[in-house]
Each structure stands twice: as C-alpha cells, then as structure tokens.
Short mmCIF file of C-alpha atoms (C1' of nucleotides) in Angstrom, two decimals:
data_model
loop_
_atom_site.label_atom_id
_atom_site.label_comp_id
_atom_site.label_asym_id
_atom_site.label_seq_id
_atom_site.Cartn_x
_atom_site.Cartn_y
_atom_site.Cartn_z
CA UNK A 499 -28.78 23.61 -26.34
CA UNK A 500 -28.46 22.52 -30.09
CA UNK A 501 -25.00 24.06 -30.31
CA UNK A 502 -23.93 21.99 -27.34
CA UNK A 503 -25.28 18.91 -28.88
CA UNK A 504 -23.49 19.54 -32.01
CA UNK A 505 -20.33 20.22 -30.06
CA UNK A 506 -20.68 16.95 -28.46
CA UNK A 507 -21.19 15.23 -31.79
CA UNK A 508 -18.01 16.72 -33.01
CA UNK A 509 -16.10 15.53 -29.94
CA UNK A 510 -17.54 12.06 -30.32
CA UNK A 511 -16.78 11.81 -34.11
CA UNK A 512 -13.25 13.08 -33.60
CA UNK A 513 -12.63 10.28 -30.89
CA UNK A 514 -14.29 7.66 -33.15
CA UNK A 515 -12.08 8.59 -36.15
CA UNK A 516 -9.06 7.98 -33.74
CA UNK A 517 -8.71 11.65 -32.88
CA UNK A 518 -6.11 14.25 -34.14
CA UNK A 519 -3.67 13.28 -31.35
CA UNK A 520 -3.89 9.67 -30.62
CA UNK A 521 -4.04 6.62 -32.85
CA UNK A 522 -4.38 4.28 -30.00
CA UNK A 523 -4.00 5.81 -26.29
CA UNK A 524 -4.26 2.37 -24.68
CA UNK A 525 -0.78 1.70 -25.74
CA UNK A 526 0.30 4.34 -23.14
CA UNK A 527 -1.49 2.51 -20.26
CA UNK A 528 1.12 0.89 -18.02
CA UNK A 529 -0.96 -2.36 -17.88
CA UNK A 530 -0.63 -2.60 -21.76
CA UNK A 531 1.59 -5.54 -22.76
CA UNK A 532 3.97 -4.43 -25.63
CA UNK A 533 5.58 -6.90 -28.10
CA UNK A 534 8.97 -6.13 -26.61
CA UNK A 535 10.36 -4.63 -23.54
CA UNK A 536 13.33 -2.33 -24.22
CA UNK A 537 16.23 -2.42 -21.84
CA UNK A 538 14.83 -5.54 -19.97
CA UNK A 539 16.18 -8.22 -22.32
CA UNK A 540 18.58 -9.63 -19.71
CA UNK A 541 16.02 -9.94 -17.00
CA UNK A 542 13.64 -11.62 -19.35
CA UNK A 543 16.11 -14.07 -20.35
CA UNK A 544 17.16 -14.70 -16.66
CA UNK A 545 13.55 -15.22 -15.43
CA UNK A 546 12.79 -17.30 -18.50
CA UNK A 547 15.64 -19.64 -18.07
CA UNK A 548 14.82 -19.91 -14.34
CA UNK A 549 11.23 -20.84 -15.07
CA UNK A 550 11.90 -23.01 -18.31
CA UNK A 551 12.11 -26.28 -16.33
CA UNK A 552 8.27 -25.85 -15.76
CA UNK A 553 7.70 -27.02 -19.34
CA UNK A 554 9.03 -30.43 -18.29
CA UNK A 555 8.06 -32.04 -15.13
CA UNK A 556 10.73 -30.34 -13.25
CA UNK A 557 10.31 -28.12 -10.30
CA UNK A 558 11.66 -24.58 -10.78
CA UNK A 559 13.62 -22.43 -8.28
CA UNK A 560 11.69 -19.77 -6.49
CA UNK A 561 12.52 -16.38 -7.70
CA UNK A 562 12.76 -13.05 -6.04
CA UNK A 563 12.82 -9.72 -7.93
CA UNK A 564 13.27 -6.36 -6.33
CA UNK A 565 13.49 -2.87 -7.48
CA UNK A 566 11.50 0.44 -7.32
CA UNK A 567 8.09 1.03 -8.69
CA UNK A 568 8.12 1.37 -12.54
CA UNK A 569 11.33 -0.56 -13.06
CA UNK A 570 9.58 -3.21 -15.03
CA UNK A 571 9.39 -6.08 -12.45
CA UNK A 572 5.74 -6.63 -12.97
CA UNK A 573 5.72 -6.43 -16.67
CA UNK A 574 8.71 -8.68 -17.07
CA UNK A 575 7.12 -11.35 -14.86
CA UNK A 576 3.68 -11.09 -16.80
CA UNK A 577 5.64 -11.01 -20.10
CA UNK A 578 7.65 -14.33 -19.24
CA UNK A 579 4.77 -16.14 -17.76
CA UNK A 580 2.42 -15.25 -20.62
CA UNK A 581 4.92 -16.79 -23.22
CA UNK A 582 5.46 -19.83 -20.84
CA UNK A 583 1.85 -20.62 -20.62
CA UNK A 584 1.55 -20.32 -24.45
CA UNK A 585 4.49 -22.74 -24.94
CA UNK A 586 2.99 -25.07 -22.22
CA UNK A 587 -0.24 -25.10 -24.25
CA UNK A 588 1.61 -25.94 -27.46
CA UNK A 589 3.27 -28.95 -25.76
CA UNK A 590 0.24 -29.92 -23.67
CA UNK A 591 1.85 -29.36 -20.31
CA UNK A 592 -0.22 -28.72 -17.21
CA UNK A 593 0.81 -25.22 -16.25
CA UNK A 594 -1.27 -22.64 -14.40
CA UNK A 595 -0.21 -19.13 -13.15
CA UNK A 596 -1.56 -16.56 -10.83
CA UNK A 597 -0.59 -12.87 -10.29
CA UNK A 598 -1.59 -11.54 -6.88
CA UNK A 599 -0.96 -8.13 -5.49
CA UNK A 600 -0.34 -8.54 -1.96
CA UNK A 601 -0.94 -4.91 -1.09
CA UNK A 602 -4.33 -4.84 -2.70
CA UNK A 603 -5.25 -8.34 -1.35
CA UNK A 604 -4.29 -6.92 2.08
CA UNK A 605 -4.15 -10.05 4.23
CA UNK A 606 -2.55 -13.48 4.13
CA UNK A 607 -6.02 -15.02 4.02
CA UNK A 608 -7.01 -13.07 0.88
CA UNK A 609 -3.84 -13.97 -0.84
CA UNK A 610 -4.35 -17.52 -0.40
CA UNK A 611 -8.07 -17.39 -1.24
CA UNK A 612 -7.05 -15.67 -4.49
CA UNK A 613 -4.74 -18.71 -5.25
CA UNK A 614 -7.42 -21.13 -4.34
CA UNK A 615 -9.84 -19.34 -6.87
CA UNK A 616 -7.28 -19.45 -9.75
CA UNK A 617 -7.15 -23.12 -9.35
CA UNK A 618 -10.84 -23.25 -9.39
CA UNK A 619 -11.44 -23.98 -5.71
CA UNK A 620 -14.25 -21.87 -4.23
CA UNK A 621 -13.61 -20.41 -0.87
CA UNK A 622 -15.62 -18.10 1.30
CA UNK A 623 -14.13 -14.48 1.63
CA UNK A 624 -13.75 -14.95 5.27
CA UNK A 625 -14.29 -17.34 8.13
CA UNK A 626 -11.78 -20.13 7.40
CA UNK A 627 -8.38 -20.52 9.02
CA UNK A 628 -5.55 -19.81 6.64
CA UNK A 629 -4.10 -23.20 7.39
CA UNK A 630 -7.43 -24.78 6.02
CA UNK A 631 -7.06 -22.66 2.89
CA UNK A 632 -3.51 -23.88 2.38
CA UNK A 633 -4.87 -27.52 2.73
CA UNK A 634 -7.29 -26.98 0.20
CA UNK A 635 -4.62 -25.51 -2.21
CA UNK A 636 -2.55 -28.35 -1.59
CA UNK A 637 -5.44 -30.75 -2.31
CA UNK A 638 -6.12 -28.84 -5.71
CA UNK A 639 -2.47 -28.97 -6.75
CA UNK A 640 -2.39 -32.76 -5.89
CA UNK A 641 -5.69 -33.45 -7.92
CA UNK A 642 -4.89 -31.31 -10.87
CA UNK A 643 -1.20 -32.46 -10.95
CA UNK A 644 -0.30 -29.17 -12.25
CA UNK A 645 2.60 -26.88 -12.16
CA UNK A 646 1.49 -23.57 -10.49
CA UNK A 647 3.57 -20.38 -10.92
CA UNK A 648 2.63 -17.73 -8.57
CA UNK A 649 3.59 -14.07 -8.71
CA UNK A 650 3.30 -12.45 -5.41
CA UNK A 651 3.49 -8.77 -6.21
CA UNK A 652 4.31 -6.15 -3.59
CA UNK A 653 5.11 -9.04 -1.28
CA UNK A 654 6.70 -6.66 1.12
CA UNK A 655 3.20 -5.19 1.88
CA UNK A 656 2.05 -8.61 3.19
CA UNK A 657 4.99 -9.29 5.37
CA UNK A 658 5.05 -5.70 6.86
CA UNK A 659 1.39 -5.60 7.50
CA UNK A 660 0.98 -9.07 9.05
CA UNK A 661 4.37 -8.56 10.91
CA UNK A 662 5.08 -12.27 10.39
CA UNK A 663 6.17 -14.28 7.24
CA UNK A 664 4.53 -17.50 8.25
CA UNK A 665 2.46 -17.53 5.20
CA UNK A 666 5.59 -17.24 2.97
CA UNK A 667 7.16 -19.99 5.02
CA UNK A 668 4.26 -22.27 4.46
CA UNK A 669 4.10 -21.55 0.68
CA UNK A 670 7.67 -22.28 0.21
CA UNK A 671 7.24 -25.56 2.23
CA UNK A 672 4.14 -26.55 0.32
CA UNK A 673 5.88 -28.79 -2.09
CA UNK A 674 7.42 -30.89 0.35
CA UNK A 675 3.93 -32.59 0.97
CA UNK A 676 3.29 -33.02 -2.64
CA UNK A 677 4.50 -35.85 -4.96
CA UNK A 678 2.64 -34.47 -8.12
CA UNK A 679 2.00 -30.98 -8.77
CA UNK A 680 3.90 -28.21 -7.23
CA UNK A 681 3.93 -24.49 -6.76
CA UNK A 682 6.63 -22.03 -7.77
CA UNK A 683 6.90 -18.60 -6.32
CA UNK A 684 7.90 -15.36 -7.84
CA UNK A 685 8.21 -12.73 -5.30
CA UNK A 686 8.23 -9.00 -6.44
CA UNK A 687 9.17 -6.42 -3.84
CA UNK A 688 9.40 -2.51 -4.14
CA UNK A 689 11.51 -2.40 -0.94
CA UNK A 690 15.04 -3.08 -1.47
CA UNK A 691 15.40 -3.76 2.36
CA UNK A 692 12.39 -6.10 2.23
CA UNK A 693 14.85 -8.98 2.86
CA UNK A 694 15.73 -7.67 6.27
CA UNK A 695 12.18 -8.48 7.47
CA UNK A 696 12.33 -12.23 6.53
CA UNK A 697 12.99 -15.16 8.58
CA UNK A 698 16.22 -16.78 7.49
CA UNK A 699 14.48 -20.20 6.64
CA UNK A 700 12.04 -18.24 4.18
CA UNK A 701 14.84 -16.25 2.76
CA UNK A 702 16.93 -19.28 1.81
CA UNK A 703 14.18 -20.85 0.01
CA UNK A 704 12.48 -17.86 -1.44
CA UNK A 705 15.64 -16.22 -2.63
CA UNK A 706 16.86 -19.27 -4.61
CA UNK A 707 17.26 -17.04 -7.41
CA UNK A 708 17.21 -13.26 -7.22
CA UNK A 709 17.30 -10.36 -9.41
CA UNK A 710 17.51 -6.49 -8.91
CA UNK A 711 15.66 -4.21 -11.32
CA UNK A 712 17.79 -0.96 -11.51
CA UNK A 713 15.73 2.29 -12.18
CA UNK A 714 15.60 3.31 -15.86
CA UNK A 715 17.91 5.95 -16.91
CA UNK A 716 16.51 9.00 -18.73
CA UNK A 717 17.87 7.61 -22.13
CA UNK A 718 16.25 4.20 -21.56
CA UNK A 719 12.97 5.80 -20.65
CA UNK A 720 13.09 7.86 -23.82
CA UNK A 721 13.55 4.64 -25.88
CA UNK A 722 10.52 3.18 -24.10
CA UNK A 723 8.30 6.09 -24.58
CA UNK A 724 9.45 6.56 -28.28
CA UNK A 725 8.64 2.93 -29.13
CA UNK A 726 5.30 3.17 -27.76
CA UNK A 727 4.61 6.57 -28.91
CA UNK A 728 5.05 5.98 -32.63
CA UNK A 729 2.09 3.61 -32.53
CA UNK A 730 0.07 5.60 -29.84
CA UNK A 731 0.22 8.93 -31.50
CA UNK A 732 -0.75 10.26 -34.91
CA UNK A 733 2.27 10.83 -37.01
CA UNK A 734 4.22 14.11 -36.39
CA UNK A 735 1.99 15.20 -33.43
CA UNK A 736 4.37 14.60 -30.62
CA UNK A 737 7.18 17.16 -30.12
CA UNK A 738 10.58 15.63 -29.62
CA UNK A 739 11.18 17.99 -26.77
CA UNK A 740 7.96 16.90 -24.99
CA UNK A 741 9.14 13.26 -25.27
CA UNK A 742 12.38 13.97 -23.89
CA UNK A 743 10.91 16.08 -20.95
CA UNK A 744 8.59 13.09 -19.95
CA UNK A 745 11.59 10.76 -19.82
CA UNK A 746 13.74 13.37 -17.78
CA UNK A 747 10.88 13.96 -15.29
CA UNK A 748 10.23 10.36 -14.80
CA UNK A 749 13.98 9.62 -14.52
CA UNK A 750 14.01 12.10 -11.60
CA UNK A 751 11.31 10.15 -10.01
CA UNK A 752 13.53 7.11 -9.45
CA UNK A 753 13.28 5.94 -13.14
CA UNK A 754 9.66 5.22 -13.02
CA UNK A 755 8.44 4.00 -16.47
CA UNK A 756 4.82 3.85 -15.21
CA UNK A 757 5.24 7.55 -14.29
CA UNK A 758 6.63 8.34 -17.76
CA UNK A 759 3.96 6.68 -19.61
CA UNK A 760 1.38 8.37 -17.56
CA UNK A 761 2.87 11.83 -18.28
CA UNK A 762 2.89 11.20 -21.93
CA UNK A 763 -0.77 10.01 -22.02
CA UNK A 764 -1.98 12.83 -20.02
CA UNK A 765 0.02 15.38 -21.89
CA UNK A 766 -1.56 14.03 -25.00
CA UNK A 767 -5.02 14.20 -23.44
CA UNK A 768 -4.54 17.83 -22.42
CA UNK A 769 -3.23 18.76 -25.92
CA UNK A 770 -6.14 17.01 -27.26
CA UNK A 771 -8.59 19.03 -25.23
CA UNK A 772 -6.92 22.34 -26.24
CA UNK A 773 -7.17 21.30 -29.80
CA UNK A 774 -3.48 21.94 -30.11
CA UNK A 775 -2.02 20.48 -33.35
CA UNK A 776 1.23 19.37 -31.53
CA UNK A 777 2.06 17.92 -28.00
CA UNK A 778 4.66 20.24 -26.53
CA UNK A 779 6.67 20.58 -23.34
CA UNK A 780 4.04 23.00 -21.81
CA UNK A 781 1.57 20.05 -22.12
CA UNK A 782 3.94 17.80 -20.31
CA UNK A 783 4.29 20.48 -17.52
CA UNK A 784 0.60 20.58 -17.08
CA UNK A 785 0.42 16.70 -17.12
CA UNK A 786 3.06 16.57 -14.45
CA UNK A 787 0.67 18.65 -12.13
CA UNK A 788 -2.52 16.86 -13.13
CA UNK A 789 -0.98 13.39 -12.59
CA UNK A 790 0.22 14.34 -9.09
CA UNK A 791 -3.11 16.04 -8.23
CA UNK A 792 -5.02 13.00 -9.40
CA UNK A 793 -3.05 10.60 -7.30
CA UNK A 794 -3.52 12.62 -4.24
CA UNK A 795 -7.28 13.10 -4.85
CA UNK A 796 -7.70 9.48 -5.28
CA UNK A 797 -5.97 8.59 -2.10
CA UNK A 798 -7.69 11.23 -0.14
CA UNK A 799 -11.13 10.22 -1.19
CA UNK A 800 -10.57 6.68 -0.36
CA UNK A 801 -9.44 7.45 3.30
CA UNK A 802 -11.42 5.91 6.11
CA UNK A 803 -13.50 8.48 8.17
CA UNK A 804 -11.27 8.65 11.34
CA UNK A 805 -8.23 9.23 9.02
CA UNK A 806 -10.07 12.10 7.24
CA UNK A 807 -10.98 13.83 10.52
CA UNK A 808 -7.39 13.27 11.69
CA UNK A 809 -5.94 14.79 8.49
CA UNK A 810 -8.32 17.83 8.83
CA UNK A 811 -6.95 18.35 12.41
CA UNK A 812 -3.50 18.65 10.95
CA UNK A 813 -4.76 21.06 8.29
CA UNK A 814 -6.45 23.28 10.87
CA UNK A 815 -3.31 23.33 13.07
CA UNK A 816 -0.99 24.06 10.18
CA UNK A 817 -3.01 26.85 8.71
CA UNK A 818 -3.35 28.37 12.18
CA UNK A 819 0.33 28.25 13.05
CA UNK A 820 2.28 27.91 9.68
CA UNK A 821 4.62 25.24 11.41
CA UNK A 822 4.64 21.54 12.11
CA UNK A 823 2.42 20.12 14.79
CA UNK A 824 2.99 17.37 17.48
CA UNK A 825 0.94 14.27 18.23
CA UNK A 826 -0.54 15.80 21.44
CA UNK A 827 -1.92 18.87 19.71
CA UNK A 828 -3.27 16.85 16.65
CA UNK A 829 -5.07 14.55 19.06
CA UNK A 830 -6.69 17.37 21.03
CA UNK A 831 -7.93 19.02 17.77
CA UNK A 832 -9.02 15.58 16.53
CA UNK A 833 -11.02 14.82 19.68
CA UNK A 834 -12.76 18.23 19.37
CA UNK A 835 -13.71 17.64 15.70
CA UNK A 836 -15.08 14.14 16.56
CA UNK A 837 -17.20 15.78 19.23
CA UNK A 838 -18.68 18.21 16.56
CA UNK A 839 -19.70 15.41 14.46
CA UNK A 840 -20.87 13.30 17.39
CA UNK A 841 -18.28 10.54 16.67
CA UNK A 842 -16.59 8.52 19.22
CA UNK A 843 -12.88 9.23 19.16
CA UNK A 844 -10.17 6.63 18.75
CA UNK A 845 -7.39 6.33 21.48
CA UNK A 846 -4.12 8.22 21.09
CA UNK A 847 -2.33 4.90 20.63
CA UNK A 848 -4.57 4.13 17.47
CA UNK A 849 -4.27 7.64 16.17
CA UNK A 850 -0.67 7.48 16.46
CA UNK A 851 -0.83 4.38 14.22
CA UNK A 852 -3.12 6.15 11.77
CA UNK A 853 -0.57 9.13 11.55
CA UNK A 854 2.16 6.57 10.55
CA UNK A 855 -0.26 5.22 7.85
CA UNK A 856 -0.88 8.71 6.52
CA UNK A 857 2.83 9.18 6.55
CA UNK A 858 3.63 6.04 4.49
CA UNK A 859 0.90 7.13 1.94
CA UNK A 860 2.84 10.40 1.56
CA UNK A 861 -0.10 12.58 2.78
CA UNK A 862 1.61 13.57 5.90
CA UNK A 863 5.18 13.76 6.93
CA UNK A 864 5.73 12.43 10.45
CA UNK A 865 9.05 12.39 12.07
CA UNK A 866 9.80 11.32 15.49
CA UNK A 867 11.71 14.08 17.45
CA UNK A 868 12.83 14.66 20.96
CA UNK A 869 12.40 17.93 22.77
CA UNK A 870 14.59 16.65 25.58
CA UNK A 871 13.03 17.45 28.92
CA UNK A 872 9.80 18.36 26.94
CA UNK A 873 9.46 14.84 25.70
CA UNK A 874 9.45 12.78 22.78
CA UNK A 875 7.00 12.97 20.06
CA UNK A 876 6.12 13.12 16.28
CA UNK A 877 6.50 16.33 14.28
CA UNK A 878 3.77 16.30 11.71
CA UNK A 879 3.37 18.30 8.49
CA UNK A 880 1.03 18.06 5.55
CA UNK A 881 2.57 16.31 2.64
CA UNK A 882 0.09 17.55 0.18
CA UNK A 883 -1.49 20.89 -0.82
CA UNK A 884 -4.01 22.26 1.56
CA UNK A 885 -6.40 23.07 -1.20
CA UNK A 886 -6.37 19.77 -2.71
CA UNK A 887 -7.58 18.57 0.74
CA UNK A 888 -10.11 21.32 0.94
CA UNK A 889 -11.38 20.50 -2.55
CA UNK A 890 -11.75 16.72 -1.90
CA UNK A 891 -13.37 17.08 1.34
CA UNK A 892 -15.76 19.74 0.67
CA UNK A 893 -17.99 17.35 -1.10
CA UNK A 894 -17.99 14.99 1.83
CA UNK A 895 -21.05 14.87 3.75
CA UNK A 896 -19.61 14.34 7.30
CA UNK A 897 -16.21 15.94 7.01
CA UNK A 898 -17.05 18.74 4.71
CA UNK A 899 -18.85 20.56 7.58
CA UNK A 900 -15.65 20.43 9.67
CA UNK A 901 -13.74 22.45 7.05
CA UNK A 902 -15.25 25.68 8.35
CA UNK A 903 -15.02 24.74 12.02
CA UNK A 904 -12.44 26.69 13.92
CA UNK A 905 -11.12 24.48 16.76
CA UNK A 906 -11.54 26.14 20.07
CA UNK A 907 -8.32 24.21 21.21
CA UNK A 908 -6.36 26.57 18.88
CA UNK A 909 -8.08 29.65 20.45
CA UNK A 910 -7.13 28.43 23.91
CA UNK A 911 -3.48 27.72 22.92
CA UNK A 912 -2.99 31.16 21.54
CA UNK A 913 -4.29 32.79 24.72
CA UNK A 914 -1.85 30.62 26.62
CA UNK A 915 1.14 31.97 24.60
"C1'" DT B 972 25.24 12.65 35.66
"C1'" DG B 973 20.66 11.66 36.59
"C1'" DT B 974 16.04 13.07 36.05
"C1'" DC B 975 11.99 13.56 33.62
"C1'" DC B 976 8.80 14.69 29.82
"C1'" DA B 977 5.59 13.26 26.16
"C1'" DC B 978 5.36 10.40 23.82
"C1'" DT B 979 6.58 5.80 20.85
"C1'" DG B 980 5.65 1.22 19.57
"C1'" DG B 981 5.40 -3.54 20.92
"C1'" DA B 982 2.40 -7.04 22.98
"C1'" DA B 983 -1.77 -8.97 24.33
"C1'" DG B 984 -6.45 -9.25 24.26
"C1'" DG B 985 -11.52 -8.00 23.31
"C1'" DG B 986 -15.27 -8.11 20.55
"C1'" DA B 987 -17.84 -7.82 16.13
"C1'" DG B 988 -18.58 -10.11 12.11
"C1'" DG B 989 -18.17 -14.15 9.64
"C1'" DG B 990 -17.86 -19.43 8.05
"C1'" DC B 991 -17.41 -24.45 9.21
"C1'" DT B 992 -18.75 -28.65 11.66
"C1'" DT B 993 -21.59 -31.45 14.34
"C1'" DA C 1169 -28.46 -23.85 16.97
"C1'" DA C 1170 -24.14 -24.30 19.48
"C1'" DG C 1171 -19.38 -24.19 19.66
"C1'" DC C 1172 -15.31 -23.36 17.68
"C1'" DC C 1173 -12.15 -20.81 14.95
"C1'" DC C 1174 -11.13 -17.11 11.88
"C1'" DT C 1175 -9.75 -12.05 10.50
"C1'" DC C 1176 -9.93 -7.14 11.42
"C1'" DC C 1177 -9.85 -3.25 13.98
"C1'" DC C 1178 -9.38 -1.48 18.02
"C1'" DT C 1179 -8.12 -0.66 23.13
"C1'" DT C 1180 -5.28 -1.27 27.21
"C1'" DC C 1181 -1.00 -1.65 29.32
"C1'" DC C 1182 3.54 -0.48 29.67
"C1'" DA C 1183 8.55 -0.47 28.93
"C1'" DG C 1184 11.56 2.14 26.32
"C1'" DT C 1185 13.81 6.60 24.72
"C1'" DG C 1186 16.33 11.07 22.93
"C1'" DG C 1187 17.88 14.78 24.70
"C1'" DA C 1188 17.10 19.42 27.48
"C1'" DC C 1189 17.68 20.84 31.92
"C1'" DA C 1190 19.17 21.12 36.93
#
DNA sequence: TGTCCACTGGAAGGGAGGGCTT
DNA sequence: AAGCCCTCCCTTCCAGTGGACA
C-alpha cells in the first residue's frame, strides 16, 4: 500500500511541476482561445468588417458562415466577438453577445430561452409559447437599447429537427418592431446544403453576408499545431514526425483542426503515461484509436433505452449472420428483447425513425434499398466495433443482461432456411 | 408492362408533463 | 383550481416507391 501511495505522490508531483511532457496541455483543447488564428486572417477580417458598425449605432448585416466541423467557424466568431466587446467597452457602447449551440439546445424554445437569459430575462424551462419568449426578448432589447449579436452555432440542427424555419424567420424580423436596440444574427452551419432547407424569405435576410470556411490543408494544420505545441509541450519533447502525422491524419478527416488538436493532446498524454521521453508517431497512432473509441463510447452511453435495445438487436443479427439486416428483422428481434426485459416496444414507424437517428450519429449505417418484388426496406449494418458496444453495455443494468440473450427469432429463421 | 412486396416517410393528432393567466 | 397553451415523444394512418418478377 505504501508503495502505491508513494507512486501516486510521484505522479502528482510530476503533474504539479508541469510534467515532463506538457508545459500547458490546456492550449491543446479546442475551446482554448489562442492569440491569433493562423490561416483564418481573411475570415476574421471579413467578419470583423461586417460587424464593425455595431460599435456605432448602426445595425449590422446578418452573417452566415458555413463549412465542415473543425474548420474554424466557431472560433473565428468567438474571436471577433470577444474583441468587438472589448472595443465596445472602451468606447462605452451598449453591446451584448450570445453564443448558442442549436444542436445542444435542441428546440426553438430552448434557443430563445437561452437568448432571453443572456439579456437577464429569467424564463421557465418550459411552458411558454415561443412567441411569448420572442416578445420578452424584444421587450428586453427595447428596454436595454442594446445591440445584441447572436451566434447560432450548428443552426442546421435546428432547422432540420423542427422541420420548419419559422424561428429563424421571426428572429430575422425582430428588428422591424424595434426602434432602439437591435439583434444581429451570425448563423453557423456544418452542412453545406443547409441553405436548401430554408424558406427564401429567411435566406434573403439571413444570408445578407456569407462566408465559406474551407477545410484546412495538411500544411495549414501543421502550422496550427506547431504554433500551439511550442507552448503546450516541454522543449524538445515532441517529435517532428508525430506532429506531421497528426496534421496528415486530421487533414484526411476533412481538414478538422479540432481532431488534429485532440490527436496531439491525447498522443502527449499516452506518451506521458508511458514515461516516454519523446512523443513519437506510434503515440499518435494509439491516440487515433483512443480518440475514436472515446467518441463512440460517449455516444453509446448517452443513448436512450429503446435505442440501446435496438442497437443490440442489430448486434445480435449481425453476429449471427455476418451480413446486413433489414428493418423487419431488426424490429422482430427488438420486440423479443423488449419482452425479455418487460418493456413495451415502440411501433415500427418509430423504430424506423430511431434507426435513422442512429445512422446520422454514425453508430449504424442504414441505406434504403429495394428488393424489387420482395419489397423496399433499409439495409442496416453496425457502424462501430461490436466489442465497443459490448464493453459499454455490459455495465448497463437493463441492457447488459440482453447481451447474453440468444434471440429465438434468429433460431427460427435459421430453421426456415 | 403491370403487379406487388415491404417497407419508407409525411402528416396529423394524442397525451404526459409543464407554466401562465384569471 | 380551471382552462389554456406550450413542447416532446410517440402512435396511427396512409400514399408513395424501386425494382424483381410474371
């Protein structure tokens, strides 16, 4: 026991002294705001000049940025707003900002509620009409006579989920009713085809100014990583090849800077744990696996109960047959598993919707196919390693028991063939 | 060429859980 | 407390569909 305690002491001391590997690992977190953003100068300038009138009493154009994850949209918006607010402070201008992630917020209601709270208006978490919330928001803007710059991050999630863009329409129109105080919208979308979903009225007013963020190239990612790593790592610890590999791997993932930073940080942590004096390419390789594994595990453990049972049904089918399954089969196994745990099954229509959701998350691959005379259905395959599912679900009280259950439906099917 | 299968996915609506107003 | 209106999650209903087969 004493040995363990002293080992722990050593670990803690090493971390406290900054560690042998890192000087400051926080610099590699993607929410860290660096002093400058390499290869995004033109976007910063563009957004800055669009928003600059906010420092006078003028209204600014709404702005729309799109590009894939990790291309710097969010950080550029935060970067510019942060400086704008600082400037407004110096000149005593009334300027407030809000950054809402629409996917995390989930519904129109929660987005507007977030905005209200930013302006200091307390609203209940449910119960009111969205229209009522919008009125309160308007009222607050009028009373505070403030400019309000709102970043709607992952705005596509909102429009797709609610299947209508009336909230965006209302938000873009809010200024018409105001004489003093106004709202400026900065929409950020991961989906390049997002605009296709929008009502032309919304589009014309939201897309007053727009900007595309191209994926970072491998060389650009390298620059970003290098700039951060000189301060994040101890001198001479990070191998040049490892840095290049992080950049290259992330460039392959549609130029995702977030992924590149994660890889570098995790590689550093793995090296640190191995007590390796240097961070090498092999650590990046391990980091690649760990990052992916962690992402999947996190998604799996936050799935609702029915989705978990559904995923297990696909797992059972796939491990028994080694080929993709169709909706009908998955549903039959799902029903059986539900009855085992005494749970009321959802309808096939709902299950079909849940399968689509799992597909979007990347947990499953579902593709609509037609077997001609034998109907039209979805072909479903697992999108993640079976053992990741098994490992995550084995600690689950309800679903864990189903891992060992051999579905009778499969047995019957085998006899029929 | 028409039929028919096994679904898909849109639309409408129900009801549980909640807050607001009177 | 009653009546109203909201969101969220789900069910029910049903028209639509790609392509093998006769």
